[in-house]
Tab-separated table of C-alpha atoms and ligand atoms in Angstrom:
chain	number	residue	atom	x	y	z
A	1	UNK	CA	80.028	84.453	84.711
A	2	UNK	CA	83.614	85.524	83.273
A	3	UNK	CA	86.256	82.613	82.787
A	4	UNK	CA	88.819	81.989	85.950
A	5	UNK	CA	91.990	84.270	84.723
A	6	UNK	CA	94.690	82.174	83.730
A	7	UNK	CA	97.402	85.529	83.943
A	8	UNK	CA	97.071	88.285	86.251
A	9	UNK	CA	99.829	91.569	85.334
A	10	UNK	CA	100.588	93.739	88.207
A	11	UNK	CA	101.000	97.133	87.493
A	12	UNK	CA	101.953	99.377	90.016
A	13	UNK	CA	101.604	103.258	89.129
A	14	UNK	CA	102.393	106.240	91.033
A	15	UNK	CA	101.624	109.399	88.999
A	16	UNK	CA	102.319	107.378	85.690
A	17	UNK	CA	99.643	109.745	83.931
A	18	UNK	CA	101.848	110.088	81.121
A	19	UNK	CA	102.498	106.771	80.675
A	20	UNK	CA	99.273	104.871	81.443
A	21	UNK	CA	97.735	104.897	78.221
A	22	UNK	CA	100.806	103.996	76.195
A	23	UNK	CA	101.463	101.096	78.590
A	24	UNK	CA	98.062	99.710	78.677
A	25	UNK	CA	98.339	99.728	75.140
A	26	UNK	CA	100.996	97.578	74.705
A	27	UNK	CA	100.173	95.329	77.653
A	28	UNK	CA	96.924	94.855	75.717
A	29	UNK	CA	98.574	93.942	72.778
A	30	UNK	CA	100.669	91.168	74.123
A	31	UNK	CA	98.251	89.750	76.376
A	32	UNK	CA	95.672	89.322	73.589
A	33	UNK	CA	98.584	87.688	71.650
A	34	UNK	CA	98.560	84.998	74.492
A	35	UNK	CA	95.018	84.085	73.480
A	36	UNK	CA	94.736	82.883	77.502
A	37	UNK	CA	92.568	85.021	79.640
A	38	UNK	CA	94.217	87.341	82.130
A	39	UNK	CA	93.259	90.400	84.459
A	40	UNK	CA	95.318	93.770	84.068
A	41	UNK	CA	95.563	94.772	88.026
A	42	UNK	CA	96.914	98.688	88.482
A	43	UNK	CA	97.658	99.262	91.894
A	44	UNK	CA	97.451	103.126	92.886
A	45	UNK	CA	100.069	104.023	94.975
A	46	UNK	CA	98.158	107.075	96.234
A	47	UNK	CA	98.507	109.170	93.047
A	48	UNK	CA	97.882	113.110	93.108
A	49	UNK	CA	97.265	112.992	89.098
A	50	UNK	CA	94.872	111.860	87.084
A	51	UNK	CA	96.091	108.406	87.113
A	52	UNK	CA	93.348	106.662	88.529
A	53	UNK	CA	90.992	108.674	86.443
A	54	UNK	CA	92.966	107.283	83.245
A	55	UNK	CA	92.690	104.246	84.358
A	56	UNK	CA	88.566	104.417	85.253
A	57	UNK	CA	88.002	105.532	82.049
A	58	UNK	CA	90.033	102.569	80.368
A	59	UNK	CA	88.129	100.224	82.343
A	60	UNK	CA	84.416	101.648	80.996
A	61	UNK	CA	85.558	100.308	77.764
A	62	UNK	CA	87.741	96.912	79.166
A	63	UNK	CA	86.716	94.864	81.568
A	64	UNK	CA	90.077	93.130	81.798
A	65	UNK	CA	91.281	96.286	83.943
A	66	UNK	CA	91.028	96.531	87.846
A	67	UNK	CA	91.988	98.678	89.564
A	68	UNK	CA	93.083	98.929	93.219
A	69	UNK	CA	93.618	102.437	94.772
A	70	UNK	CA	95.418	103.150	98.013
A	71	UNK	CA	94.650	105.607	100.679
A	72	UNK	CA	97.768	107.496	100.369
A	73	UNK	CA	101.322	106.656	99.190
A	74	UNK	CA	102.684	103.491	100.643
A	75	UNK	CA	105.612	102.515	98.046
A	76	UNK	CA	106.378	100.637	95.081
A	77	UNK	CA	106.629	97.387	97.045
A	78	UNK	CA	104.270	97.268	98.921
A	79	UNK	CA	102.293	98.072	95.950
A	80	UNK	CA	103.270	94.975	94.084
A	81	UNK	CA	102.641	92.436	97.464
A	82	UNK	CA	98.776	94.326	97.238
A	83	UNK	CA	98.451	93.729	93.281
A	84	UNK	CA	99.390	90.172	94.565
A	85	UNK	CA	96.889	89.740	97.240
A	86	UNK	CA	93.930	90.661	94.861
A	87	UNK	CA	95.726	88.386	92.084
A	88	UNK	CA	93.583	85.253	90.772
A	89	UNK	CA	95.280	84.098	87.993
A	90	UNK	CA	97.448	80.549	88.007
A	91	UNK	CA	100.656	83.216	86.791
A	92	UNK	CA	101.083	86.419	88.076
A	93	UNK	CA	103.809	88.632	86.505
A	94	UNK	CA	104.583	91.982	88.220
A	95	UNK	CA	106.081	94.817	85.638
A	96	UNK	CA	106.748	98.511	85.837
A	97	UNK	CA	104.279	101.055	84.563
A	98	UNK	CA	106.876	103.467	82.940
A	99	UNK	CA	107.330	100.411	79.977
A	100	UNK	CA	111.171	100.469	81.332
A	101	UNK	CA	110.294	96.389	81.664
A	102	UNK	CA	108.730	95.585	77.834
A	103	UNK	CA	105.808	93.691	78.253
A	104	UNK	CA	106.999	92.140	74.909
A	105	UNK	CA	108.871	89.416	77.277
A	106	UNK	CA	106.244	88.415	78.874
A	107	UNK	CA	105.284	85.303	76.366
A	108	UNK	CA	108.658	84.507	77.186
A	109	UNK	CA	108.175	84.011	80.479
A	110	UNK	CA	105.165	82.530	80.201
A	111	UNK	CA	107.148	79.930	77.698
A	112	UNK	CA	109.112	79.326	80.587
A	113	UNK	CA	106.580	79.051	83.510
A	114	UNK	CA	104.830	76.251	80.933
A	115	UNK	CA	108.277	74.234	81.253
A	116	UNK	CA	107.905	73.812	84.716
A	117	UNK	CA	109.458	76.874	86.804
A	118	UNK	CA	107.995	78.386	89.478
A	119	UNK	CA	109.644	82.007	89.257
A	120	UNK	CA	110.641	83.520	85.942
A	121	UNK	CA	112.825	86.625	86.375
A	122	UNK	CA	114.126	89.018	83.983
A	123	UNK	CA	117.533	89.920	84.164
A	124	UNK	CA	118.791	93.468	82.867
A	125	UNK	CA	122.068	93.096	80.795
A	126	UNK	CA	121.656	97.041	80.236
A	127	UNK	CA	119.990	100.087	81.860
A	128	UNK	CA	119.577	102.684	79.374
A	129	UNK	CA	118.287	106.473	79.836
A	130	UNK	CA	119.434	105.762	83.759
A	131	UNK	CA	122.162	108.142	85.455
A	132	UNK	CA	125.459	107.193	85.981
A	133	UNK	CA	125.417	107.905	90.041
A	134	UNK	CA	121.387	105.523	89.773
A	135	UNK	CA	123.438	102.799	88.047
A	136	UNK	CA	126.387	102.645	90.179
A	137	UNK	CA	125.077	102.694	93.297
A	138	UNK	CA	122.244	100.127	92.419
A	139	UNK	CA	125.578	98.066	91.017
A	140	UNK	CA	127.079	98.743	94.670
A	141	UNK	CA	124.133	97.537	96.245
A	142	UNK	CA	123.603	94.079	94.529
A	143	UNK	CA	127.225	93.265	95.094
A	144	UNK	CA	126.947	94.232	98.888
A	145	UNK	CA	123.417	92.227	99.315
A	146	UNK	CA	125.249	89.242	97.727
A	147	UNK	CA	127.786	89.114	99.632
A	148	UNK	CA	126.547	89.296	103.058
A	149	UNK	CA	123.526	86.813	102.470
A	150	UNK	CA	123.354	83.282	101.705
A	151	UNK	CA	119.923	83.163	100.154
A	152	UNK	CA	120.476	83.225	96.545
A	153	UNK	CA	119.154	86.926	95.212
A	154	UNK	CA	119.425	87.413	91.922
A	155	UNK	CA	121.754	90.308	91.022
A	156	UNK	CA	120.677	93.364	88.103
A	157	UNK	CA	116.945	91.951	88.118
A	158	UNK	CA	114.160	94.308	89.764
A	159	UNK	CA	110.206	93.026	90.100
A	160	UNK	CA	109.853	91.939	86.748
A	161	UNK	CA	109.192	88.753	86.321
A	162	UNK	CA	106.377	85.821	86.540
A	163	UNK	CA	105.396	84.008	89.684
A	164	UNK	CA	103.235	80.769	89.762
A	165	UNK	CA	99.993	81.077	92.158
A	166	UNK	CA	101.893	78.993	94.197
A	167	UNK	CA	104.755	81.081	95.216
A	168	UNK	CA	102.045	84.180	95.327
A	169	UNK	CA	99.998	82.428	98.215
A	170	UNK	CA	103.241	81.639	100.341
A	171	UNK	CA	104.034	85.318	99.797
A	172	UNK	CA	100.605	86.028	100.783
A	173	UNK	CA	101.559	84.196	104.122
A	174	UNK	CA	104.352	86.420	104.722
A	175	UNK	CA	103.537	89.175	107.361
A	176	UNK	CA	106.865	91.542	107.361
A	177	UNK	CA	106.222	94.951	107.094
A	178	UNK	CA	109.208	96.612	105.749
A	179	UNK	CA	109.323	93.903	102.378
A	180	UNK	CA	112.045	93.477	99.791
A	181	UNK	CA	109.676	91.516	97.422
A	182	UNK	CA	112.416	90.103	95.256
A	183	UNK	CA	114.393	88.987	98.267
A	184	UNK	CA	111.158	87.307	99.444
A	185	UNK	CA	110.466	85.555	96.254
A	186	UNK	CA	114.215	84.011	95.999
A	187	UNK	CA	113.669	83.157	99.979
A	188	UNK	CA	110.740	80.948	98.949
A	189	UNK	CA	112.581	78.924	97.029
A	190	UNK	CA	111.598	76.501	93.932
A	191	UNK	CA	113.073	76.224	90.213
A	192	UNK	CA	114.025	79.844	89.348
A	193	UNK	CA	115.119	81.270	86.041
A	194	UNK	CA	116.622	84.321	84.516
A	195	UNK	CA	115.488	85.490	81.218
A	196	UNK	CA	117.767	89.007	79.693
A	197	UNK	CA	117.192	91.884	78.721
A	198	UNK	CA	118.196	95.305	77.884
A	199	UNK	CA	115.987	98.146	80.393
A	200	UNK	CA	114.504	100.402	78.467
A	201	UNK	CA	114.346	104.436	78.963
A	202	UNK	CA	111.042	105.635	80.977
A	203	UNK	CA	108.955	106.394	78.210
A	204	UNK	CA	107.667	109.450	79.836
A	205	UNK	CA	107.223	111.170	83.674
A	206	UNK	CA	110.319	111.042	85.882
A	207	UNK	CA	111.471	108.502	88.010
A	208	UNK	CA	109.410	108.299	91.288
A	209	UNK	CA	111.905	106.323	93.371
A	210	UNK	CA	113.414	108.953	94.731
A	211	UNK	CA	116.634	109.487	96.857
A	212	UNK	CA	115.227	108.218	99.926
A	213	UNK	CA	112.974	105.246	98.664
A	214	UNK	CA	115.929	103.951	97.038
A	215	UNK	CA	117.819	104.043	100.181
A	216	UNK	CA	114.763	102.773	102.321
A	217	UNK	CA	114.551	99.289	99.712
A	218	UNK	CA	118.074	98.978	100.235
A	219	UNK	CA	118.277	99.108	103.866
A	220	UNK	CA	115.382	96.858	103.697
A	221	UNK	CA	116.921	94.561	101.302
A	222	UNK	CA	120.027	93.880	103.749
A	223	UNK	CA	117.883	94.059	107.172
A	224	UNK	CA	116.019	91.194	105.775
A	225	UNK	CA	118.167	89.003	104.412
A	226	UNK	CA	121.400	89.948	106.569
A	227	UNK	CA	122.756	90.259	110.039
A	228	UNK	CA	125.995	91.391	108.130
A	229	UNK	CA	126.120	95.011	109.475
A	230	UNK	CA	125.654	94.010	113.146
A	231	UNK	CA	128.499	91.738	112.633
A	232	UNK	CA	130.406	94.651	110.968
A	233	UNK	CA	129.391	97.161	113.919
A	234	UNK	CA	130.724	94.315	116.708
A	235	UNK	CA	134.077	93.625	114.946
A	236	UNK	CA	133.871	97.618	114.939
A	237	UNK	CA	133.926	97.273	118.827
A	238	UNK	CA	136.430	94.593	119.104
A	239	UNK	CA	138.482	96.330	116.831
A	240	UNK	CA	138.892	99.175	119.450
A	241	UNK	CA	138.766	97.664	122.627
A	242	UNK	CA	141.880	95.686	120.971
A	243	UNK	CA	143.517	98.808	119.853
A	244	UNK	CA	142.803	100.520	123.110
A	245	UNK	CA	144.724	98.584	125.424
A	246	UNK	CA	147.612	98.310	122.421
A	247	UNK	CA	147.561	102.046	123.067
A	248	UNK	CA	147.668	101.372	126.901
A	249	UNK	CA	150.297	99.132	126.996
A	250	UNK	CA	152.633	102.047	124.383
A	251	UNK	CA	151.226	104.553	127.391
A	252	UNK	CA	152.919	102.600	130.601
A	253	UNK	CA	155.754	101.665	128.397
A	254	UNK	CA	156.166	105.267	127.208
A	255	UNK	CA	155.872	106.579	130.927
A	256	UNK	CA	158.545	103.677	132.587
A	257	UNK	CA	160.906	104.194	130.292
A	258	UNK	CA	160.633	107.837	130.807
A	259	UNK	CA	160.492	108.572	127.013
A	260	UNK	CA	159.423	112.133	126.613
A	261	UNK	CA	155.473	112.234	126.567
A	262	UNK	CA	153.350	113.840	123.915
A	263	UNK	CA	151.432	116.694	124.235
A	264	UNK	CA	148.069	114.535	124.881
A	265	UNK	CA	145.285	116.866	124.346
A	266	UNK	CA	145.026	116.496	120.221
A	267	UNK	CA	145.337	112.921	121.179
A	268	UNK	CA	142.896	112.708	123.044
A	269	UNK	CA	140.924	114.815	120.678
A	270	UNK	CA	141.335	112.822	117.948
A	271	UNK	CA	140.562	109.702	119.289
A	272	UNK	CA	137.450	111.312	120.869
A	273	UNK	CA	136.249	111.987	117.323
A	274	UNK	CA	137.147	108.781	116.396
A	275	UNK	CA	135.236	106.945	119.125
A	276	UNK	CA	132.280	108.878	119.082
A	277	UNK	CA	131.723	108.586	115.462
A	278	UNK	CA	132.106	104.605	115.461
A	279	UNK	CA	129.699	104.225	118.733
A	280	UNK	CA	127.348	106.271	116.809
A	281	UNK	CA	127.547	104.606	113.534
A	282	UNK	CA	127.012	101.668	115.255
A	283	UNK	CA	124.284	102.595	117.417
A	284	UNK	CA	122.683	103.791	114.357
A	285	UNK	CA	122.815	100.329	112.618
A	286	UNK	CA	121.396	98.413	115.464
A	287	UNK	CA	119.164	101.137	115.723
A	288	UNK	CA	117.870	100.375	111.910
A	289	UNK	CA	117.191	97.067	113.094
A	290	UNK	CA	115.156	97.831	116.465
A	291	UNK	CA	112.972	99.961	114.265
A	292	UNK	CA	112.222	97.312	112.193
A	293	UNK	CA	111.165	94.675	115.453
A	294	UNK	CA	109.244	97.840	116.356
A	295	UNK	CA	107.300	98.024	113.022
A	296	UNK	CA	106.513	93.939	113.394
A	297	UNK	CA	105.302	94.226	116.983
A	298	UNK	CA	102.907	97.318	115.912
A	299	UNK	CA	101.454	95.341	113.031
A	300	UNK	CA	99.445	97.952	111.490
A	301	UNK	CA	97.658	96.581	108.153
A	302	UNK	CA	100.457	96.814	105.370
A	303	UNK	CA	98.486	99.615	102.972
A	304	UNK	CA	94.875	100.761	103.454
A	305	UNK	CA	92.776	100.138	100.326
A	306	UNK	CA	90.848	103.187	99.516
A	307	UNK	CA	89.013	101.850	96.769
A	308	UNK	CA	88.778	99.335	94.362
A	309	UNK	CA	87.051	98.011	90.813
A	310	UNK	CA	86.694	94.759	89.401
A	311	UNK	CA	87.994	93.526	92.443
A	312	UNK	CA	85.135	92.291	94.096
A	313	UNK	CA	86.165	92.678	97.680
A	314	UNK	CA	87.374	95.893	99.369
A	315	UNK	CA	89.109	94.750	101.804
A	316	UNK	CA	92.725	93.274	101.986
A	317	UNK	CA	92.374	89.317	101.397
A	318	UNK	CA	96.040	89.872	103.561
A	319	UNK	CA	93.530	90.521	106.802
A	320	UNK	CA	92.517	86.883	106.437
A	321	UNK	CA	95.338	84.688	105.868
B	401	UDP	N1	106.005	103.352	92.088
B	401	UDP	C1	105.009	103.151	93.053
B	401	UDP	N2	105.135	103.796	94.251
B	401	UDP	C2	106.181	104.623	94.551
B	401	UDP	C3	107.197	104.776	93.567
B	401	UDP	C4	107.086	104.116	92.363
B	401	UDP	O1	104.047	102.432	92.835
B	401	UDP	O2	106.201	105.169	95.638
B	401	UDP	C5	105.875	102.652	90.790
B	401	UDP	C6	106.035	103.518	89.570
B	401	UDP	O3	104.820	104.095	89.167
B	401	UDP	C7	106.568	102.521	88.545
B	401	UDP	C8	107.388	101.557	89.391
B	401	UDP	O4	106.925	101.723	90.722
B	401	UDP	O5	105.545	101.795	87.928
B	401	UDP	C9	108.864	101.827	89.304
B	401	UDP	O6	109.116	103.189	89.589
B	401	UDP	P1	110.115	104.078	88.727
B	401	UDP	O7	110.023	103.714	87.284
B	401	UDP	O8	109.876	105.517	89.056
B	401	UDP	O9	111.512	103.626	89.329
B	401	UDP	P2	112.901	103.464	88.527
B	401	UDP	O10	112.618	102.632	87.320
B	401	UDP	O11	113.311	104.851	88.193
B	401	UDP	O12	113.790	102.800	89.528
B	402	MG	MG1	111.274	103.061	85.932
């Protein structure tokens, strides 16, 4: 019979063959410095490398490794919520597998979760080895996300940090498909706090967020947590209808006093443009959220475990709750 796990680290990895070793060394490292017990979950995203191979052969010699594999590539997020389904421990701390996040901090946090808070997050007071266009839009984005939500979400922290079991099982309870995890974890509430830090440079591989996921967690970040950009696309709306019958009223004036008209037909051109692109734009964003409803009403199982070890069960504890 092992002991219950008292920590349980979260490690999602998507092609992180470079890196795996190097990070399960140092997570080793600290965690035996804890003297506690604790479970080192990897959740594969659906690697094409030898990742999960790594990781199998780490595991012949270390029990303290599970691993959780999914079918194909389902994201970095939904990653973590999985590592957190098949979590046991009484803290669960999620970190990066690229050793961006140092696993250093984590007595830190652990320091804190002993003092009573439920949610320990680390907050980045630099991002080194990042580009300048990564850096600014991510600054663009927190700014944007604060200001059009009134739940409190941290700004400059990612998924590192420390949950308590308890905030872990109401995230558990949490059925939305298209998750912002962080945005969740402030939505539950309880005694939060930051801890700093200055990010790291990957310590090998390339970024896998690319382009497209970034803009997909973003998008998902607002849709959540904000009815902002409908709001935007209706004043967008009232904004015209004003303007057009301003533009009426110059027309009928223009025409009774018999001031000389224009020639209309870049005008109308013009405005056409103009129209089109803002019915569009808005179509588009209430669009964004229909597909989301859509996504809810199919619920389809959030990821599709392929396999797993040290896990006990196969399937997603998610399918019972
Ligand atoms: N990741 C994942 N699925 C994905 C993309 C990324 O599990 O589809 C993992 C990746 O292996 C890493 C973490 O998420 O452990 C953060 O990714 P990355 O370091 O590439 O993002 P960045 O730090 O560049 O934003
Ligand atoms: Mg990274």
């Amino acid at each position: 019979m092992s002991l219950p796990v008292q920590y349980s680290i979260v490690i999602p990895v998507y092609n992180e063959e470079k890196v795996i070793e190097q990070t399960y060394g140092r997570l080793k490292n600290v965690m035996e410095s804890t003297k506690a017990t604790y479970e080192l979950i990897f959740v594969d995203d659906g690697s094409e490398d030898l990742t999960s191979e790594i990781i199998k052969n780490l595991r012949n010699q270390d029990e303290t490794i599970k691993l959780l594999s999914f079918s194909r590539n389902f994201g970095h997020q939904i990653a973590i919520t999985a590592g957190m389904d098949y979590a046991s421990g009484d803290a669960v701390i999620a970190i990066d597998a690229d050793l961006q996040d140092p696993p250093e901090l984590i007595p830190e946090m652990i320091a804190k979760w002993k003092e009573g808070y439920k949610v320990v997050y680390a907050k980045r007071t630099k991002r080194k080895g990042e580009t300048f266009f990564k850096k600014q839009t991510a600054h663009l984005f927190y700014r944007l996300l604060h200001a059009s939500t009134d739940i409190e979400i941290p700004v400059n922290t990612g998924d590192f940090r420390l949950l308590d079991k308890k905030v872990c099982s109401l995230l558990k309870k949490l059925p939305e498909k298209n998750r912002y995890v962080r945005g969740l974890v402030s939505w539950t509430g309880f005694r939060q706090v930051a801890i700093e830090y200055e990010r790291d440079e990957r310590v090998g591989g390339e970024t896998k967020y690319t382009l497209k996921k970034m803009f997909k967690l973003s998008w998902d970040g607002l849709t959540s947590f904000s009815f902002k950009p409908l709001e935007i696309a209706n004043y967008f709306g009232i904004t015209l209808v004003l303007a057009g019958f301003v533009y009426l009223a110059i027309l009928l004036w223009r025409e009774f006093s018999s001031v000389s008209s224009l020639s209309g037909w870049q005008v109308v051109l013009d405005i056409q443009f103009l129209m089109s692109g803002i019915i569009l734009t808005t179509l588009g964003i209430v669009g964004q959220y229909i597909g989301r409803i859509y996504d809810e009403t199919r619920d389809r199982p959030l990821y599709i475990v392929g396999e797993t070890f040290g896990l006990g069960k196969k399937e997603s504890p998610r399918e019972k709750v």
